[in-house]
PDB file of C-alpha atoms in Angstrom:
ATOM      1  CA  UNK A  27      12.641-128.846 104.222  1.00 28.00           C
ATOM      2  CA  UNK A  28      13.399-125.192 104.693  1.00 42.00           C
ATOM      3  CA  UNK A  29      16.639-125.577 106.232  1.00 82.00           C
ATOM      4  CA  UNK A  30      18.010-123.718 109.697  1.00 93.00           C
ATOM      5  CA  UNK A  31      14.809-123.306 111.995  1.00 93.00           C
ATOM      6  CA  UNK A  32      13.462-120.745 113.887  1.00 93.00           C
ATOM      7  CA  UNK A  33      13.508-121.119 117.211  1.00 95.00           C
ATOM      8  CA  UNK A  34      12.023-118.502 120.244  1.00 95.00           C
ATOM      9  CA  UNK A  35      11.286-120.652 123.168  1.00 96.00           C
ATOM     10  CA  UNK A  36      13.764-122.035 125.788  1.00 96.00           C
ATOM     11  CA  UNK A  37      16.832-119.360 124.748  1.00 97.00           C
ATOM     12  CA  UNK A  38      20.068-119.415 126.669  1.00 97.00           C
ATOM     13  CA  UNK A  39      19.214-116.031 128.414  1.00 96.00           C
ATOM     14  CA  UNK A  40      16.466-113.872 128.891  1.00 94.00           C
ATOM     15  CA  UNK A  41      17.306-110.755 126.384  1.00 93.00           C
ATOM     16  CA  UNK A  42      17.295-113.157 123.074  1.00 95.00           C
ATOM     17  CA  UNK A  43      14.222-113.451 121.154  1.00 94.00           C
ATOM     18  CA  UNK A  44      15.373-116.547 118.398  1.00 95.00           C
ATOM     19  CA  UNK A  45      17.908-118.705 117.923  1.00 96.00           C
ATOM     20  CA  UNK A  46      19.230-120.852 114.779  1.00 96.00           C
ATOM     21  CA  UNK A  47      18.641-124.672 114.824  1.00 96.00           C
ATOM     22  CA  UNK A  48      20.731-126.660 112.910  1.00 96.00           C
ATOM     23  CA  UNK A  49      19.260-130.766 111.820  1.00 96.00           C
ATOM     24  CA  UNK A  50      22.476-132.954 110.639  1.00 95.00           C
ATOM     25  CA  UNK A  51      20.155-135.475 109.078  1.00 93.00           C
ATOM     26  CA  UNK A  52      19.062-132.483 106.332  1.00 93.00           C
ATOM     27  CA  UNK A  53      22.516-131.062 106.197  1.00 92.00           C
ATOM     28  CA  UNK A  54      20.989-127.611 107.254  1.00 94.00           C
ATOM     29  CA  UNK A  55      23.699-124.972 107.415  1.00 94.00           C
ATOM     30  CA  UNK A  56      24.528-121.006 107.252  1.00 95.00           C
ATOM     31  CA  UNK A  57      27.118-119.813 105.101  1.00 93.00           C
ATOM     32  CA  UNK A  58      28.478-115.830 104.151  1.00 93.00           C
ATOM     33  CA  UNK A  59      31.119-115.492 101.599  1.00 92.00           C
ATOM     34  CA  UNK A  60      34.706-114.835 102.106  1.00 94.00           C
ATOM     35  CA  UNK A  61      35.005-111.048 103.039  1.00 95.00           C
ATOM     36  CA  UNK A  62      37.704-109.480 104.854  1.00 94.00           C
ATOM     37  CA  UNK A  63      35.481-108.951 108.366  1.00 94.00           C
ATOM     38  CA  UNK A  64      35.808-112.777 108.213  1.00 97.00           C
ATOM     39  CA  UNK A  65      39.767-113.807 107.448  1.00 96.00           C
ATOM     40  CA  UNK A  66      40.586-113.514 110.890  1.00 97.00           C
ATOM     41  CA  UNK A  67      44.083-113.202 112.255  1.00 96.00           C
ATOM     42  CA  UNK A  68      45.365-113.938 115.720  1.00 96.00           C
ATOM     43  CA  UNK A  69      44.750-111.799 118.108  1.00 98.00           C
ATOM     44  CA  UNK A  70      41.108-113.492 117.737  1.00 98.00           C
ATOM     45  CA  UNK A  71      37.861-114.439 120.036  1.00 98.00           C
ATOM     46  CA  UNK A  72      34.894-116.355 118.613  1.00 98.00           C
ATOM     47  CA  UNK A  73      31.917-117.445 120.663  1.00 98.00           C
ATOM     48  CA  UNK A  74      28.500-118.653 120.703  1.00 98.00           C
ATOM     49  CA  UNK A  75      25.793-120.208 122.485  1.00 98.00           C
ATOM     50  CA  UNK A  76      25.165-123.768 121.546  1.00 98.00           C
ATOM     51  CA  UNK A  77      22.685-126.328 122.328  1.00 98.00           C
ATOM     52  CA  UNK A  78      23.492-129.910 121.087  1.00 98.00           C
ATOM     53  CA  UNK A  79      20.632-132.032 120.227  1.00 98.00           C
ATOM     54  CA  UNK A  80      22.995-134.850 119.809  1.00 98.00           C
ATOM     55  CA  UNK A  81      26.718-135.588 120.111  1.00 98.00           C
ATOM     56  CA  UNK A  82      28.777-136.966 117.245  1.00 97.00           C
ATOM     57  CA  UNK A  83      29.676-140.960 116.902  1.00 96.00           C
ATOM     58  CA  UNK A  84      32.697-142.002 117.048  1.00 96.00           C
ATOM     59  CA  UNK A  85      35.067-140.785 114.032  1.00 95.00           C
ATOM     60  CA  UNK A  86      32.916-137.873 113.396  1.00 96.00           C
ATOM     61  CA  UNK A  87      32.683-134.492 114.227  1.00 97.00           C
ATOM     62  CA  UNK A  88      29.913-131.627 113.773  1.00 98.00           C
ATOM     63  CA  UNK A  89      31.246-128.363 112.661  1.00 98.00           C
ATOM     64  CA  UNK A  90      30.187-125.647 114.550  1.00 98.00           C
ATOM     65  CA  UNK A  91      32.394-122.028 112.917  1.00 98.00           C
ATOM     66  CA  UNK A  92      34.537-122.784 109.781  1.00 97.00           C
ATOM     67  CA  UNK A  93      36.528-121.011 107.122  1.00 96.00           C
ATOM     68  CA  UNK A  94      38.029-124.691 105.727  1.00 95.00           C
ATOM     69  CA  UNK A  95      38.518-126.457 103.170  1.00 92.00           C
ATOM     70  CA  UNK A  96      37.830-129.808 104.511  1.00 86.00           C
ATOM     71  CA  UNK A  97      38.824-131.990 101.483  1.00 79.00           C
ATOM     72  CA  UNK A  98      41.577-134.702 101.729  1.00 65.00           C
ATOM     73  CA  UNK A  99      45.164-133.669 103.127  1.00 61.00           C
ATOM     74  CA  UNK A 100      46.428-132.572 100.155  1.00 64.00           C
ATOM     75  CA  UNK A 101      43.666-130.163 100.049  1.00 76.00           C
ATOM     76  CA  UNK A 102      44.491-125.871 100.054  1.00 85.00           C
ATOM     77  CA  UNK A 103      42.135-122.859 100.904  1.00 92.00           C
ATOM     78  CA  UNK A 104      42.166-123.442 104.749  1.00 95.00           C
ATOM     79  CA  UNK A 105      41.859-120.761 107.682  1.00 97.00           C
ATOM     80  CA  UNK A 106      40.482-121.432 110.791  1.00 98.00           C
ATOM     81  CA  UNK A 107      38.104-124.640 111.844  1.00 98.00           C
ATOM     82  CA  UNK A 108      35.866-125.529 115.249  1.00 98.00           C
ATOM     83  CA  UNK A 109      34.890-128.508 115.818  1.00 98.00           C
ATOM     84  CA  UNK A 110      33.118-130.749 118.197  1.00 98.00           C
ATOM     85  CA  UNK A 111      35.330-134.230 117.686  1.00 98.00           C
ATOM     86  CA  UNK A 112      34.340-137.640 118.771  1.00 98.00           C
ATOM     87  CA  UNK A 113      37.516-139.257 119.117  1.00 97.00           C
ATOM     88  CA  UNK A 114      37.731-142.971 120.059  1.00 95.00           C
ATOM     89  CA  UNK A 115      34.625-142.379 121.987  1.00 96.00           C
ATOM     90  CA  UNK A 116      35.777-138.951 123.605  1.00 98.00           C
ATOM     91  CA  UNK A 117      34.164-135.953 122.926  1.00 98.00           C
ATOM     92  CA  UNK A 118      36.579-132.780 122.138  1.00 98.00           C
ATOM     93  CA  UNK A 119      36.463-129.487 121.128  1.00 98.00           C
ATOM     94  CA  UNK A 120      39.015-128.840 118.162  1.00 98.00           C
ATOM     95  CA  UNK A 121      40.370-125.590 116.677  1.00 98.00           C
ATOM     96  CA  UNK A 122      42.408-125.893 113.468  1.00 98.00           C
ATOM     97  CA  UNK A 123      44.296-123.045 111.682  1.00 97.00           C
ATOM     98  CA  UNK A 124      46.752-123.207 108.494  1.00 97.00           C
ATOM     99  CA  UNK A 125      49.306-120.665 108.003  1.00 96.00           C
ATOM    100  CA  UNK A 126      49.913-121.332 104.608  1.00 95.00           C
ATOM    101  CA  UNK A 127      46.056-122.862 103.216  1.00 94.00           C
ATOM    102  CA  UNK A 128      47.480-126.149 103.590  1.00 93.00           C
ATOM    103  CA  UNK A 129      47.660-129.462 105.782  1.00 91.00           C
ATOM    104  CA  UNK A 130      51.860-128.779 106.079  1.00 92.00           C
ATOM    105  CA  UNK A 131      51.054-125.763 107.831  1.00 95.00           C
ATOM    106  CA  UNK A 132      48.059-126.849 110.133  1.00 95.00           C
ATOM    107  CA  UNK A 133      48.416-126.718 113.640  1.00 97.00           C
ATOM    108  CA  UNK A 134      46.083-128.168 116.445  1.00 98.00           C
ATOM    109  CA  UNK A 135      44.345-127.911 119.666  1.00 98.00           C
ATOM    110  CA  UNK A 136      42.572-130.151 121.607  1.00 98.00           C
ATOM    111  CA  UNK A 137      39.981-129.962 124.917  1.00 98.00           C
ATOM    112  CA  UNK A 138      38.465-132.951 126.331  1.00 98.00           C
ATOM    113  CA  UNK A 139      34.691-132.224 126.751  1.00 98.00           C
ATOM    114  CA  UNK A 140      31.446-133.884 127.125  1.00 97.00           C
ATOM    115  CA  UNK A 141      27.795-131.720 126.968  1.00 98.00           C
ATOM    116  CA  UNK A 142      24.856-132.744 127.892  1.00 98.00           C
ATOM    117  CA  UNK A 143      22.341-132.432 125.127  1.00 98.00           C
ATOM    118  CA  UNK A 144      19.403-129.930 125.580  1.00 98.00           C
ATOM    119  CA  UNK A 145      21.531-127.920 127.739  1.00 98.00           C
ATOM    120  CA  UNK A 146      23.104-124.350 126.690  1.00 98.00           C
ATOM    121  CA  UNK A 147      26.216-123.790 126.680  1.00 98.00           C
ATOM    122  CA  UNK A 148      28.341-120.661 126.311  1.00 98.00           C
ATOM    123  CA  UNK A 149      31.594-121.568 124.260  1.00 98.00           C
ATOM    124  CA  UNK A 150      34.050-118.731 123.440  1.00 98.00           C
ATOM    125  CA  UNK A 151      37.997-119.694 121.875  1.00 98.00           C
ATOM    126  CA  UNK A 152      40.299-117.070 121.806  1.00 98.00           C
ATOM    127  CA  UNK A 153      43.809-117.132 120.044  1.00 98.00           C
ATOM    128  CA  UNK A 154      46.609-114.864 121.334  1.00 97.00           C
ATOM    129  CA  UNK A 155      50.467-114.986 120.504  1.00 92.00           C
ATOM    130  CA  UNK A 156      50.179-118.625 119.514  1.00 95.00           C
ATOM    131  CA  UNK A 157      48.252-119.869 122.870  1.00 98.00           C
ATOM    132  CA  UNK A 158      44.844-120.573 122.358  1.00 98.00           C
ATOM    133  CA  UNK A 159      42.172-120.475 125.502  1.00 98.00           C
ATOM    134  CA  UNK A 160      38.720-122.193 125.827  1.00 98.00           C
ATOM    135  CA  UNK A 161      36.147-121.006 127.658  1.00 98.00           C
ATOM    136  CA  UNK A 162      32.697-123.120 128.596  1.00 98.00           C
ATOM    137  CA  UNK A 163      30.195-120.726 130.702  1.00 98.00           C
ATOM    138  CA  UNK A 164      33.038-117.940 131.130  1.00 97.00           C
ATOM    139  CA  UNK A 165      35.482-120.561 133.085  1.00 97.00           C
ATOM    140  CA  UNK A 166      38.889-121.542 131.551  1.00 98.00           C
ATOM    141  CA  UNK A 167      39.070-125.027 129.755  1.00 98.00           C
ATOM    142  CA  UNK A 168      42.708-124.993 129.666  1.00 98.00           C
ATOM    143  CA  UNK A 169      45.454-123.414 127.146  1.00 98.00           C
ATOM    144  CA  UNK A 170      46.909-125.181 123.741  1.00 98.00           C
ATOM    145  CA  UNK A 171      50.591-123.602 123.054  1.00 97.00           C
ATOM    146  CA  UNK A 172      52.736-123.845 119.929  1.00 97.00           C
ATOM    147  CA  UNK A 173      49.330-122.424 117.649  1.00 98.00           C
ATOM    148  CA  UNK A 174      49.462-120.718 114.390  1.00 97.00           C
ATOM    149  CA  UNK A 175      50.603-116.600 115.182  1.00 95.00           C
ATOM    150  CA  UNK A 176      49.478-116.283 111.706  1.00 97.00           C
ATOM    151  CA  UNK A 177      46.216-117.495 109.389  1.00 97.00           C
ATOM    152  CA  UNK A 178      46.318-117.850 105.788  1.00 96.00           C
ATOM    153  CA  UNK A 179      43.751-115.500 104.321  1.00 96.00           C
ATOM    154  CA  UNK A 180      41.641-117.518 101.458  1.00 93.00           C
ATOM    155  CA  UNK A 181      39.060-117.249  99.796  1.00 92.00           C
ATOM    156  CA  UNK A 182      36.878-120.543 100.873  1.00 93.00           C
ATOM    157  CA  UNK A 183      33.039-120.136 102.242  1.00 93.00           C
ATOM    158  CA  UNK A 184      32.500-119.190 105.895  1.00 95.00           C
ATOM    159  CA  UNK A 185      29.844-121.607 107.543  1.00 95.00           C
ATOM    160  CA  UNK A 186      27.867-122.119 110.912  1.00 96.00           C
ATOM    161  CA  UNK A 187      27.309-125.708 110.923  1.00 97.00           C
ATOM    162  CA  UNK A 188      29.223-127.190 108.083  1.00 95.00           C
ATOM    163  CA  UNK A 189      32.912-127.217 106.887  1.00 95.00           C
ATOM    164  CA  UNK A 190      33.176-126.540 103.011  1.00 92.00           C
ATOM    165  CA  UNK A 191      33.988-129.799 101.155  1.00 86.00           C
ATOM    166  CA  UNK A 192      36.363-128.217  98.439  1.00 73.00           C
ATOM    167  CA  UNK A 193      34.070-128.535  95.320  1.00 74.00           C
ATOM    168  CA  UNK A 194      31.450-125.738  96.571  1.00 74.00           C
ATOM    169  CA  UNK A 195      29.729-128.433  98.947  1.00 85.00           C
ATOM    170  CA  UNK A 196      29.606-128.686 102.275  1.00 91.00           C
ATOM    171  CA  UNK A 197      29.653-131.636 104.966  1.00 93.00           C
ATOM    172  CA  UNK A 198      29.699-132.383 108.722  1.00 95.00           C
ATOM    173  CA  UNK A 199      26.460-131.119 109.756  1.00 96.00           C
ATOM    174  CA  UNK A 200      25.969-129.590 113.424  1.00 97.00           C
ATOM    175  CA  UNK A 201      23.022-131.377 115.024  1.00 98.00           C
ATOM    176  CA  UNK A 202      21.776-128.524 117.659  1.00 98.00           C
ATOM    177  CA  UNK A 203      20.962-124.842 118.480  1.00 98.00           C
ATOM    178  CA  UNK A 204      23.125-121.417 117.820  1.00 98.00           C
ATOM    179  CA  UNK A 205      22.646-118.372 119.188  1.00 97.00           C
ATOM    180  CA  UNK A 206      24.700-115.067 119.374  1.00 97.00           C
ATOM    181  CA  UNK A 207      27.632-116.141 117.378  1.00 97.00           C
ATOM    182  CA  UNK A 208      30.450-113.334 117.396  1.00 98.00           C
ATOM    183  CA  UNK A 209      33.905-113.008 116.229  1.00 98.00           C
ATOM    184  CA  UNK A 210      36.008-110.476 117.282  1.00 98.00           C
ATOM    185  CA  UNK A 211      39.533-109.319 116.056  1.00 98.00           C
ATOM    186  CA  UNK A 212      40.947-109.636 119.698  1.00 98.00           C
ATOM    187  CA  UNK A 213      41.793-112.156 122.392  1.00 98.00           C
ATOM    188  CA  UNK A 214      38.446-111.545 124.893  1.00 98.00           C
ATOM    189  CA  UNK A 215      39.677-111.991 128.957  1.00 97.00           C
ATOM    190  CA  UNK A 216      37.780-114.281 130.661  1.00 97.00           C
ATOM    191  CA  UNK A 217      36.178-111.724 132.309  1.00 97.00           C
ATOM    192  CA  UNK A 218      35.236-109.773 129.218  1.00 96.00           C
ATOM    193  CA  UNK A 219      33.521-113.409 128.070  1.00 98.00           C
ATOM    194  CA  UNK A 220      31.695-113.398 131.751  1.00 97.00           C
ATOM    195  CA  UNK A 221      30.210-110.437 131.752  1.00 97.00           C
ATOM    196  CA  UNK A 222      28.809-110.116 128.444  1.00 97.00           C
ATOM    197  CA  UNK A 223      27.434-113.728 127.518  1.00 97.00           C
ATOM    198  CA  UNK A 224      24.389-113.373 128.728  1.00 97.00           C
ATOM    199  CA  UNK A 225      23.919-109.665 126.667  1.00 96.00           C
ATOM    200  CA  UNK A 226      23.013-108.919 123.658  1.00 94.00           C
ATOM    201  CA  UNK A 227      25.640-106.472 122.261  1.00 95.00           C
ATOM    202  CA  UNK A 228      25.106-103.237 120.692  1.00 93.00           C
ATOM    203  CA  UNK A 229      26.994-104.089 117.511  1.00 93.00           C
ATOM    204  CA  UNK A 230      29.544-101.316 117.413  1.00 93.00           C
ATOM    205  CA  UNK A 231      31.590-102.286 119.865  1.00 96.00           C
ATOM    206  CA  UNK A 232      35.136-102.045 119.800  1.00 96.00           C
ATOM    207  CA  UNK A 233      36.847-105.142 118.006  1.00 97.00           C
ATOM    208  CA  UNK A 234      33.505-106.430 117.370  1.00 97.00           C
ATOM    209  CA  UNK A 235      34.351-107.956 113.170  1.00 97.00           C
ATOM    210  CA  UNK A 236      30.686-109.887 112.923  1.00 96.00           C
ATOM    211  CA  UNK A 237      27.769-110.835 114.845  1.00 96.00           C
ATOM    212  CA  UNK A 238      24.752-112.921 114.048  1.00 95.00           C
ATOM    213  CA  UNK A 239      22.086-112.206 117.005  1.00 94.00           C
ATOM    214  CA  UNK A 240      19.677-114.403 114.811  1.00 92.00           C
ATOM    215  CA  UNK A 241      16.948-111.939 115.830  1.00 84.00           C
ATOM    216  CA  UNK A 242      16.302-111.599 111.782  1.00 69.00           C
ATOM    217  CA  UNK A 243      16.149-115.365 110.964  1.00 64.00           C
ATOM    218  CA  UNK A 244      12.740-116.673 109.535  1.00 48.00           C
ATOM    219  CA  UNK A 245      11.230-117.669 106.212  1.00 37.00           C
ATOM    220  CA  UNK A 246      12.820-116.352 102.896  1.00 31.00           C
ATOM    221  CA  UNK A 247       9.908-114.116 102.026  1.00 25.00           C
ATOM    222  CA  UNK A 248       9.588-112.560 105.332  1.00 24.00           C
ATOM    223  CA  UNK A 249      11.529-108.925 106.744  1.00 24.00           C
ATOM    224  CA  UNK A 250      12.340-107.860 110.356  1.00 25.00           C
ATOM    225  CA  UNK A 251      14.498-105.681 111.865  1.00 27.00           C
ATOM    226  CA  UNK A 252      16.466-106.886 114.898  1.00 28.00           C
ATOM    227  CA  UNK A 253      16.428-104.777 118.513  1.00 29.00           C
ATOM    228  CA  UNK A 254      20.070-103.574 117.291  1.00 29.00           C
ATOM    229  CA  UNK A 255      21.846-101.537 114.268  1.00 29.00           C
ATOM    230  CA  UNK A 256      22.164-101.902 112.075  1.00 29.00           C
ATOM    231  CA  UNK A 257      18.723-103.533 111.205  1.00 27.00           C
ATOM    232  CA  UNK A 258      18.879-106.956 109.466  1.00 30.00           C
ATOM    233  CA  UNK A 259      16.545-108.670 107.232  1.00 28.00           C
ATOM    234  CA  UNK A 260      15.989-111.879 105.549  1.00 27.00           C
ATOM    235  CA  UNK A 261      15.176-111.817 101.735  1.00 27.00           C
ATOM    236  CA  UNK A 262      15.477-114.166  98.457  1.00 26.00           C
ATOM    237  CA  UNK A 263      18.709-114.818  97.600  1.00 29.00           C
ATOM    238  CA  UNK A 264      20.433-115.931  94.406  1.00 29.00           C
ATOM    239  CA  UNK A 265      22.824-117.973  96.469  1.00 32.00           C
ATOM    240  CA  UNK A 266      21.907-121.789  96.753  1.00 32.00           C
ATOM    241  CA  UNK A 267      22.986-125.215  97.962  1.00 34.00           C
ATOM    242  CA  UNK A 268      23.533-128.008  95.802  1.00 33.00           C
ATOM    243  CA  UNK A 269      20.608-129.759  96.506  1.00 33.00           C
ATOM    244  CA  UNK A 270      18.280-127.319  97.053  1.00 34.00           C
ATOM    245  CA  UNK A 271      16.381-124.321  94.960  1.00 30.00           C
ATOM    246  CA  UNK A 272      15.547-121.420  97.340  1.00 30.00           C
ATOM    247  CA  UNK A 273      17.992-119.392 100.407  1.00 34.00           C
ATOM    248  CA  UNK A 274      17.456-116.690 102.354  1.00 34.00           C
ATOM    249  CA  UNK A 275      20.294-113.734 102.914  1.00 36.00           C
ATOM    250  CA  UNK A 276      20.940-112.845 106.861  1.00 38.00           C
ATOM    251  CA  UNK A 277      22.598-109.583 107.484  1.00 40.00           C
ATOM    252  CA  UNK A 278      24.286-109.518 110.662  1.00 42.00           C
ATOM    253  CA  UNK A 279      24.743-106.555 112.907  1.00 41.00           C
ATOM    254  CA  UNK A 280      28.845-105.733 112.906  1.00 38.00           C
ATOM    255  CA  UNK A 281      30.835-103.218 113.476  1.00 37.00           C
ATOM    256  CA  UNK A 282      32.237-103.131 110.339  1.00 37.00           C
ATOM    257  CA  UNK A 283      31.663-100.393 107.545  1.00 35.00           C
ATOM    258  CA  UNK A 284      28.443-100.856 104.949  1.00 31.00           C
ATOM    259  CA  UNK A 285      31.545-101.906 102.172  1.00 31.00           C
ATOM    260  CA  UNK A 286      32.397-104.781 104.044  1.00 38.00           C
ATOM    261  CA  UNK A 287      29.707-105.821 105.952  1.00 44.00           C
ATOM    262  CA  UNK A 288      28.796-109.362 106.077  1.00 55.00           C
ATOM    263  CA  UNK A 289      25.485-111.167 105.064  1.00 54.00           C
ATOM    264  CA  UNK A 290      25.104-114.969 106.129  1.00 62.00           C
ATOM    265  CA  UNK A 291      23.012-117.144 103.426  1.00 54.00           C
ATOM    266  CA  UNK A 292      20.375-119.618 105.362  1.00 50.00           C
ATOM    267  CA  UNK A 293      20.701-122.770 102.881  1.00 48.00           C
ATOM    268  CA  UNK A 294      17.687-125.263 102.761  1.00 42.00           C
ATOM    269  CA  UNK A 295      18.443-129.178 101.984  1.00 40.00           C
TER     270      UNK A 295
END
């Protein structure tokens, strides 16, 4: 198959124009290399939109933003990890960090929560002085104290939809939709998360370290420009999956400087 879809009908609000769908059973993912926009450091915010068009089983999770190395416990090379969790038959949101690339300095959080599949929602986590907050639709989820104040700064693959596996690989597939994925190098108030959800951004606003609109995704021999700047545009790329023989390079719009600017790599099965 081709990998992460197009999709432009049934969007989570009315000013985007595509979306990013992700199929578990053909291990479809998005992945940039590591760059310095994306070794974030608390303060941090990162949200999305996400449509689920299932829910993992129990003992399984679907990755959903990941700089981690997801290999065994004795495994280095990790930063920051979100999850959707099926624990014992409850559904949870998780956000790891490591403080030193390794399990002994991975720390935790946890929110119980159960969507509905085929229905958008708006996630956003933000990490500030060790507390971390989750937001669903702009409304408080709850805190998780006692986080990581500081995140080691590797070098391992940044994904949308996958964790990296440790041996250039990649595993726990997302099954559903992303749209406007942002990360930001500061904790976002709730109302800053409320009032700009349903926007798309400029992409030069103030804290603003990445952004994926997905206005630019398509086929790996097409080119568009996006309704923001800087333009992006989708184009062969030398970078592949394991299994598969042909990518496509997505350059976000960020407000980060041309010399560190970040380009996402669409990676068939």
């Amino acid at each position: 198959n081709s990998g992460v879809a197009e999709v432009t009908t049934s969007l989570p609000f009315g000013a985007s124009t595509k979306a990013a769908d992700f199929e578990a059973s053909e291990s479809d993912f998005m992945s940039a290399a590591d760059s310095a926009s994306l070794s974030l450091n608390s303060p941090l915010s990162i949200e999305f939109w996400v449509k689920f068009e299932s829910t993992p089983s129990s003992g399984n999770n679907y990755s959903l933003v990941t700089k981690w190395n997801h290999e065994g416990t004795g495994t280095t090379d990790r930063s920051y990890a979100l999850f959707l969790i099926n624990s014992a038959g409850t559904l949870k949101i998780e956000w790891d960090t490591s403080s030193n690339g390794g399990n002994s300095g991975v720390t935790v959080g946890l929110w119980n929560w159960t969507p509905t599949t085929g229905t958008w929602y708006h996630v956003a986590l933000t990490l500030s002085g060790g507390t971390a907050t989750l937001y669903i639709d702009g409304t408080s989820q709850g805190t998780q104290t006692s986080q990581n104040t500081t995140i080691y700064n590797g070098t391992q693959t940044f994904y949308l939809g996958a964790v990296g596996n440790g041996s250039g690989g990649q595993s726990n597939n997302l099954d559903g939709i992303l749209d406007e994925v942002r990360l930001w190098s500061a904790a976002r108030t709730e109302a800053n998360i409320d009032d700009n959800m349903s926007l798309q951004l400029a992409g030069n606003e103030s804290n603003l370290v990445a952004y994926w609109p997905f206005n630019a995704l398509g086929s790996p021999s097409s080119s568009v420009s996006p309704s923001v700047s800087p333009s992006a545009s989708v184009s062969p790329s030398a970078s592949q999956s394991p299994s598969s023989s042909s990518s496509a390079s997505v350059s976000p719009s960020a407000s980060v400087s041309p010399s560190s600017s970040v380009s996402l790599s669409v990676s068939p099965s």
